[in-house]
Amino acid sequence: MRVKSQFFLQLDLQFFAEEKTEKATPQKRKEARKKGQVAKSAEVSASLLLLSFFLFLLYYGKYLGSSLLELFRAIFSNYLFVDLTASSTEKLFIDLSYIALKIVLPILVVSFVVGLCSNYLQVGFLFTTENLKFNLNKLNPVDGAKRILSMRSIVDLLKNILKMTLIAAISYVLLKKEIGTFLHFSQMRIEQIVEYLFSVIVKLGLSTSVMYVVIGVADFIYQKYDNEKKMRMSLQEIKDEHKKSEGDPLIKGKIKEMQRAMSLNRMMADVPKADVIITNPTHYAIAIAYDANDSKAPVVLAKGVDYMAQKIKETAKENGVIITENKPLARALYANVEIGQEIPEELFKAVAEILAYVYRLKGKF
């Protein structure tokens, strides 16, 4: 029974470790952003484009109407009876293109700017080609069926139904108020009819666009929620990511071991350059060197305890380096001075006496 309970406990722990309950880490968010996997609503872009178009028409409508009138006047009066030759055809094409460009270019500029701004508001500055790459998984019928029957597809369906219903309702309410005016068209001049229909279209467009923007904002909130849900990670994934970013502990241990070995090799290579080895005599060994041209005080070239101390003394004997015993000084140097550092002021006098003794032995004094 005890073994069985432990088995089920392990299964429970494994289940919770693999369940995606944690928020995405900054590293995963960064990688997802590079792949273009960000919260974005197409409804926001479409609704803002539609709203900007009708707002633009509200202020640009008169100029648009006069430009269209100029275009038709030019076609039916100036160019209808022109002899079509190579030069006249070229001139006709240039003139008509210029008039058409004056009509279309402002609309294209506004649409381009609004499209950029709507995307920037949602995801910031982002350029990626990941979504353009060919992926055979997208042709998988099983994955396609899962996407069709997914919660996101159901939400999109409900969203489209709601959108069409609201557009129809708003159109019905607005047009119902204008039925009386429609019945008096026979008593109005053609210019009045055109101006009136234009105002009704703009009013209808602005009303539906505002409603569409509200739907777009709601859809963007849902997309952020859905994206956060997809980005969730399990505890195991977080651990694996941490290992990947920090490195495998075994590999890091090996690297540190190699670094220590390299450092010890460099240290042992400096022992023959020492002037004296100060020992404990069995537990500590510190290699000291002094070069008046290179430093103001003696420098510790190497130090070691127990086995390493024995290795330093062996190397010193092989290279004729003098070894002297001073237990308190050896302990103090080992505890307070790192390899490559100069001797501190409080220990300088004791080390200087030993160096003076060594120099007398070598005949340097």
Coordinates of C-alpha atoms in Angstrom, one line a residue:
M1 CA 0.0 0.0 0.0
R2 CA 2.9 2.3 0.9
V3 CA 4.6 1.7 -2.5
K4 CA 1.3 2.2 -4.3
S5 CA 0.7 5.6 -2.5
Q6 CA 4.2 6.7 -3.4
F7 CA 3.6 5.8 -7.0
F8 CA 0.4 7.9 -7.2
L9 CA 2.1 10.7 -5.4
Q10 CA 4.8 10.8 -8.1
L11 CA 2.1 10.8 -10.8
D12 CA 0.4 13.7 -9.1
L13 CA 3.7 15.6 -8.8
Q14 CA 4.5 14.9 -12.5
F15 CA 1.0 16.1 -13.5
F16 CA 1.3 19.4 -11.7
A17 CA 4.8 19.9 -13.0
E18 CA 3.5 19.5 -16.6
E19 CA 0.3 21.5 -16.1
K20 CA 0.6 25.0 -17.6
T21 CA -0.4 27.2 -14.7
E22 CA 2.5 29.7 -14.6
K23 CA 2.8 33.0 -16.4
A24 CA 5.2 33.2 -19.3
T25 CA 8.7 34.2 -18.5
P26 CA 10.3 37.3 -20.2
Q27 CA 12.5 35.0 -22.2
K28 CA 9.6 33.1 -23.7
R29 CA 7.7 36.4 -24.4
K30 CA 10.8 37.6 -26.2
E31 CA 11.1 34.5 -28.4
A32 CA 7.3 34.5 -29.1
R33 CA 7.6 38.2 -30.2
K34 CA 10.4 37.3 -32.6
K35 CA 8.1 34.7 -34.2
G36 CA 5.2 37.2 -34.4
Q37 CA 3.2 35.5 -31.8
V38 CA 1.7 38.6 -30.2
A39 CA -1.8 39.7 -29.1
K40 CA -3.3 41.4 -32.1
S41 CA -6.9 42.0 -33.3
A42 CA -7.7 42.4 -37.0
E43 CA -10.9 44.0 -35.9
V44 CA -9.1 47.0 -34.3
S45 CA -7.2 47.8 -37.6
A46 CA -10.3 47.3 -39.7
S47 CA -12.5 49.4 -37.5
L48 CA -10.0 52.3 -37.2
L49 CA -9.5 52.3 -41.0
L50 CA -13.3 52.4 -41.5
L51 CA -13.7 55.2 -38.9
S52 CA -10.9 57.2 -40.4
F53 CA -12.3 56.8 -43.9
F54 CA -15.7 58.3 -42.9
L55 CA -14.1 61.0 -40.8
F56 CA -12.0 61.9 -43.8
L57 CA -15.1 61.9 -46.0
L58 CA -16.8 64.3 -43.5
Y59 CA -14.1 66.9 -44.1
Y60 CA -12.9 65.8 -47.6
G61 CA -16.3 65.2 -49.1
K62 CA -16.8 68.5 -50.8
Y63 CA -13.3 68.4 -52.4
L64 CA -13.9 64.8 -53.4
G65 CA -17.2 65.7 -55.1
S66 CA -15.7 68.7 -57.0
S67 CA -12.8 66.5 -58.1
L68 CA -15.1 63.8 -59.4
L69 CA -17.2 66.4 -61.1
E70 CA -14.1 67.8 -62.7
L71 CA -13.1 64.3 -63.9
F72 CA -16.5 63.6 -65.5
R73 CA -16.6 67.1 -67.0
A74 CA -13.2 66.6 -68.5
I75 CA -14.2 63.2 -69.9
F76 CA -17.5 64.2 -71.5
S77 CA -16.6 67.7 -72.6
N78 CA -12.9 68.1 -73.2
Y79 CA -11.8 64.6 -74.3
L80 CA -14.9 63.1 -75.9
F81 CA -14.2 64.5 -79.3
V82 CA -10.4 64.5 -79.2
D83 CA -8.7 62.9 -82.2
L84 CA -6.8 59.9 -80.8
T85 CA -3.2 60.1 -81.9
A86 CA -0.1 59.0 -80.1
S87 CA 0.6 62.4 -78.6
S88 CA -3.1 63.2 -77.7
T89 CA -3.6 59.7 -76.1
E90 CA -0.5 60.3 -74.0
K91 CA -1.7 63.7 -72.9
L92 CA -5.2 62.3 -72.2
F93 CA -3.7 59.5 -70.0
I94 CA -1.5 62.0 -68.1
D95 CA -4.4 64.5 -67.4
L96 CA -6.8 61.8 -66.3
S97 CA -4.2 60.1 -64.1
Y98 CA -3.4 63.4 -62.4
I99 CA -7.0 64.1 -61.6
A100 CA -7.6 60.5 -60.4
L101 CA -4.4 60.7 -58.3
K102 CA -5.6 63.9 -56.6
I103 CA -8.8 62.0 -55.6
V104 CA -7.2 58.7 -54.5
L105 CA -3.9 59.8 -53.0
P106 CA -5.2 61.5 -49.8
I107 CA -7.4 58.5 -49.1
L108 CA -4.4 56.1 -49.5
V109 CA -2.2 58.2 -47.3
V110 CA -4.7 58.4 -44.5
S111 CA -5.3 54.6 -44.8
F112 CA -1.6 53.9 -44.7
V113 CA -1.0 56.1 -41.6
V114 CA -4.0 54.7 -39.7
G115 CA -3.0 51.2 -40.6
L116 CA 0.5 51.7 -39.2
C117 CA -0.7 53.5 -36.1
S118 CA -3.3 50.8 -35.3
N119 CA -0.7 48.1 -35.5
Y120 CA 1.8 50.1 -33.4
L121 CA -0.8 50.7 -30.7
Q122 CA -1.4 46.9 -30.4
V123 CA 2.1 45.4 -30.7
G124 CA 4.6 48.3 -30.9
F125 CA 7.3 48.2 -33.5
L126 CA 7.6 44.7 -34.8
F127 CA 8.9 43.3 -38.1
T128 CA 9.2 39.6 -38.6
T129 CA 9.0 37.2 -41.5
E130 CA 8.3 34.1 -39.5
N131 CA 4.6 33.9 -40.4
L132 CA 5.6 34.1 -44.1
K133 CA 7.7 30.9 -44.0
F134 CA 6.2 27.8 -45.5
N135 CA 5.1 25.3 -42.9
L136 CA 3.7 21.9 -43.8
N137 CA 2.0 21.6 -40.4
K138 CA -0.5 24.2 -41.7
L139 CA -1.6 21.7 -44.3
N140 CA -2.3 19.0 -41.7
P141 CA -6.1 18.2 -41.9
V142 CA -6.2 17.1 -38.3
D143 CA -4.7 20.4 -37.1
G144 CA -7.1 22.2 -39.4
A145 CA -10.1 20.4 -37.9
K146 CA -8.9 21.3 -34.4
R147 CA -8.6 25.0 -35.4
I148 CA -12.1 24.9 -36.9
L149 CA -13.6 23.4 -33.8
S150 CA -11.5 25.4 -31.4
M151 CA -12.8 28.0 -28.8
R152 CA -11.3 30.8 -30.9
S153 CA -13.3 29.8 -33.9
I154 CA -16.5 29.8 -31.9
V155 CA -15.6 33.3 -30.5
D156 CA -14.9 34.5 -34.0
L157 CA -18.3 33.2 -35.2
L158 CA -20.2 34.8 -32.4
K159 CA -18.2 38.0 -32.9
N160 CA -19.2 38.1 -36.6
I161 CA -22.8 37.4 -35.9
L162 CA -22.9 40.2 -33.3
K163 CA -21.2 42.5 -35.7
M164 CA -23.6 41.9 -38.5
T165 CA -26.6 42.2 -36.1
L166 CA -25.5 45.5 -34.7
I167 CA -24.7 46.9 -38.1
A168 CA -28.1 45.9 -39.4
A169 CA -29.8 47.3 -36.3
I170 CA -28.0 50.7 -36.5
S171 CA -28.7 50.9 -40.3
Y172 CA -32.4 50.1 -39.7
V173 CA -32.8 52.8 -37.0
L174 CA -31.0 55.5 -39.0
L175 CA -32.6 54.8 -42.3
K176 CA -36.1 54.5 -40.7
K177 CA -35.8 58.2 -39.7
E178 CA -35.0 59.2 -43.3
I179 CA -37.9 57.4 -45.0
G180 CA -39.9 60.6 -45.1
T181 CA -37.2 62.5 -46.9
F182 CA -36.7 59.6 -49.4
L183 CA -40.4 60.0 -50.4
H184 CA -39.8 63.6 -51.4
F185 CA -36.9 63.0 -53.7
S186 CA -39.2 63.8 -56.7
Q187 CA -39.5 67.4 -55.4
M188 CA -35.8 67.9 -54.9
R189 CA -33.1 68.9 -57.4
I190 CA -30.4 66.4 -58.3
E191 CA -27.7 68.4 -56.4
Q192 CA -29.8 68.3 -53.3
I193 CA -30.4 64.6 -53.6
V194 CA -26.7 63.8 -54.0
E195 CA -25.8 66.1 -51.1
Y196 CA -28.4 64.5 -48.9
L197 CA -27.5 60.9 -49.7
F198 CA -23.8 61.7 -49.1
S199 CA -24.7 63.1 -45.6
V200 CA -26.8 60.0 -44.8
I201 CA -24.0 57.6 -46.0
V202 CA -21.4 59.5 -43.9
K203 CA -23.7 59.5 -40.8
L204 CA -24.4 55.8 -41.2
G205 CA -20.7 55.0 -41.8
L206 CA -19.6 56.9 -38.7
S207 CA -22.3 55.3 -36.5
T208 CA -21.3 51.8 -37.6
S209 CA -17.6 52.6 -37.4
V210 CA -17.9 53.7 -33.8
M211 CA -19.8 50.5 -33.0
Y212 CA -17.1 48.5 -34.9
V213 CA -14.3 50.2 -32.9
V214 CA -16.0 49.1 -29.6
I215 CA -16.2 45.5 -30.9
G216 CA -12.5 45.8 -32.0
V217 CA -11.4 46.9 -28.5
A218 CA -13.4 44.1 -26.9
D219 CA -11.8 41.6 -29.4
F220 CA -8.3 43.0 -28.6
I221 CA -8.9 42.4 -24.9
Y222 CA -10.0 38.8 -25.6
Q223 CA -6.9 38.3 -27.9
K224 CA -4.6 39.4 -25.1
Y225 CA -6.4 37.0 -22.7
D226 CA -6.2 34.2 -25.2
N227 CA -2.5 34.9 -26.0
E228 CA -1.6 35.0 -22.3
K229 CA -3.4 31.6 -21.9
K230 CA -1.4 30.1 -24.8
M231 CA 1.8 31.5 -23.4
R232 CA 1.4 29.9 -20.0
M233 CA 4.2 27.5 -19.0
S234 CA 4.5 24.5 -16.8
L235 CA 6.9 24.4 -13.8
Q236 CA 9.0 21.9 -15.8
E237 CA 9.2 24.3 -18.8
I238 CA 10.4 27.1 -16.5
K239 CA 13.0 24.8 -15.0
D240 CA 14.2 23.7 -18.4
E241 CA 14.4 27.3 -19.6
H242 CA 16.4 28.2 -16.5
K243 CA 18.8 25.4 -17.1
K244 CA 19.1 26.5 -20.8
S245 CA 19.8 30.2 -19.8
E246 CA 22.0 29.5 -16.8
G247 CA 23.6 26.4 -18.2
D248 CA 23.6 22.8 -17.1
P249 CA 25.0 22.5 -13.5
L250 CA 27.2 19.6 -14.5
I251 CA 28.7 21.6 -17.5
K252 CA 29.1 24.7 -15.3
G253 CA 30.9 22.5 -12.7
K254 CA 33.2 21.1 -15.4
I255 CA 34.0 24.6 -16.7
K256 CA 34.8 25.8 -13.2
E257 CA 37.0 22.8 -12.6
M258 CA 38.9 23.5 -15.9
Q259 CA 39.2 27.1 -14.9
R260 CA 40.7 26.2 -11.5
A261 CA 43.1 23.7 -13.1
M262 CA 44.3 26.4 -15.6
S263 CA 44.7 28.9 -12.7
L264 CA 46.7 26.4 -10.7
N265 CA 48.9 25.6 -13.7
R266 CA 49.6 29.4 -14.2
M267 CA 50.3 29.7 -10.5
M268 CA 52.7 26.8 -10.4
A269 CA 54.5 28.2 -13.5
D270 CA 55.2 31.3 -11.5
V271 CA 56.8 29.5 -8.5
P272 CA 60.3 29.4 -10.1
K273 CA 60.2 33.2 -10.4
A274 CA 59.8 33.6 -6.7
D275 CA 62.6 34.9 -4.4
V276 CA 61.5 32.9 -1.4
I277 CA 58.9 30.4 -0.2
I278 CA 57.5 31.1 3.3
T279 CA 56.1 28.0 4.9
N280 CA 54.2 26.8 8.0
P281 CA 56.2 24.4 7.5
T282 CA 53.8 21.6 6.6
H283 CA 50.4 23.1 6.0
Y284 CA 51.0 26.5 4.2
A285 CA 53.3 27.7 1.5
I286 CA 53.4 31.2 0.0
A287 CA 55.7 32.2 -2.9
I288 CA 57.0 35.8 -2.7
A289 CA 58.8 37.9 -5.3
Y290 CA 60.0 41.5 -5.4
D291 CA 61.0 43.5 -8.4
A292 CA 61.8 47.1 -7.5
N293 CA 61.3 48.2 -11.1
D294 CA 57.9 46.6 -11.5
S295 CA 56.1 47.1 -8.1
K296 CA 56.4 49.1 -4.9
A297 CA 56.1 46.1 -2.6
P298 CA 56.7 42.3 -2.7
V299 CA 54.0 40.3 -4.5
V300 CA 52.4 36.9 -3.8
L301 CA 53.0 34.7 -6.9
A302 CA 51.5 31.5 -5.5
K303 CA 50.0 30.1 -2.3
G304 CA 48.6 26.8 -1.2
V305 CA 47.6 24.7 1.7
D306 CA 48.3 21.0 2.5
Y307 CA 48.7 19.1 -0.9
M308 CA 49.2 22.3 -2.9
A309 CA 51.7 23.6 -0.3
Q310 CA 53.7 20.5 -0.8
K311 CA 53.6 20.9 -4.6
I312 CA 54.8 24.5 -4.3
K313 CA 57.7 23.5 -2.1
E314 CA 58.7 20.6 -4.4
T315 CA 58.7 23.0 -7.4
A316 CA 60.7 25.5 -5.4
K317 CA 63.3 22.9 -4.5
E318 CA 63.6 21.7 -8.2
N319 CA 64.3 25.4 -9.2
G320 CA 66.6 26.4 -6.4
V321 CA 64.1 28.8 -4.7
I322 CA 65.0 29.3 -1.0
I323 CA 62.4 28.0 1.5
T324 CA 62.1 29.6 4.9
E325 CA 59.8 28.8 7.9
N326 CA 57.7 31.4 9.6
K327 CA 54.4 30.0 10.9
P328 CA 52.5 33.3 11.9
L329 CA 53.6 35.1 8.7
A330 CA 52.6 32.2 6.5
R331 CA 49.2 32.0 8.0
A332 CA 48.7 35.8 7.8
L333 CA 49.8 35.9 4.2
Y334 CA 47.6 33.0 3.2
A335 CA 44.5 34.6 4.9
N336 CA 44.9 38.2 3.8
V337 CA 46.7 38.4 0.5
E338 CA 45.4 37.0 -2.8
I339 CA 47.6 35.8 -5.7
G340 CA 49.0 38.7 -7.7
Q341 CA 48.4 41.2 -4.9
E342 CA 51.1 43.2 -3.1
I343 CA 52.0 42.6 0.5
P344 CA 49.9 44.9 2.8
E345 CA 51.7 47.5 4.9
E346 CA 51.2 45.7 8.2
L347 CA 53.1 42.6 6.9
F348 CA 55.7 44.5 4.9
K349 CA 58.3 44.7 7.7
A350 CA 58.3 40.9 8.4
V351 CA 58.4 40.0 4.7
A352 CA 61.2 42.6 4.1
E353 CA 63.4 41.0 6.8
I354 CA 63.0 37.6 5.2
L355 CA 63.8 39.1 1.7
A356 CA 66.9 40.8 3.2
Y357 CA 68.0 37.5 4.6
V358 CA 67.5 35.8 1.2
Y359 CA 69.3 38.5 -0.7
R360 CA 72.3 38.1 1.7
L361 CA 72.3 34.4 1.1
K362 CA 72.3 35.0 -2.7
G363 CA 75.0 37.7 -2.3
K364 CA 72.8 40.5 -3.7
F365 CA 73.7 42.7 -0.7

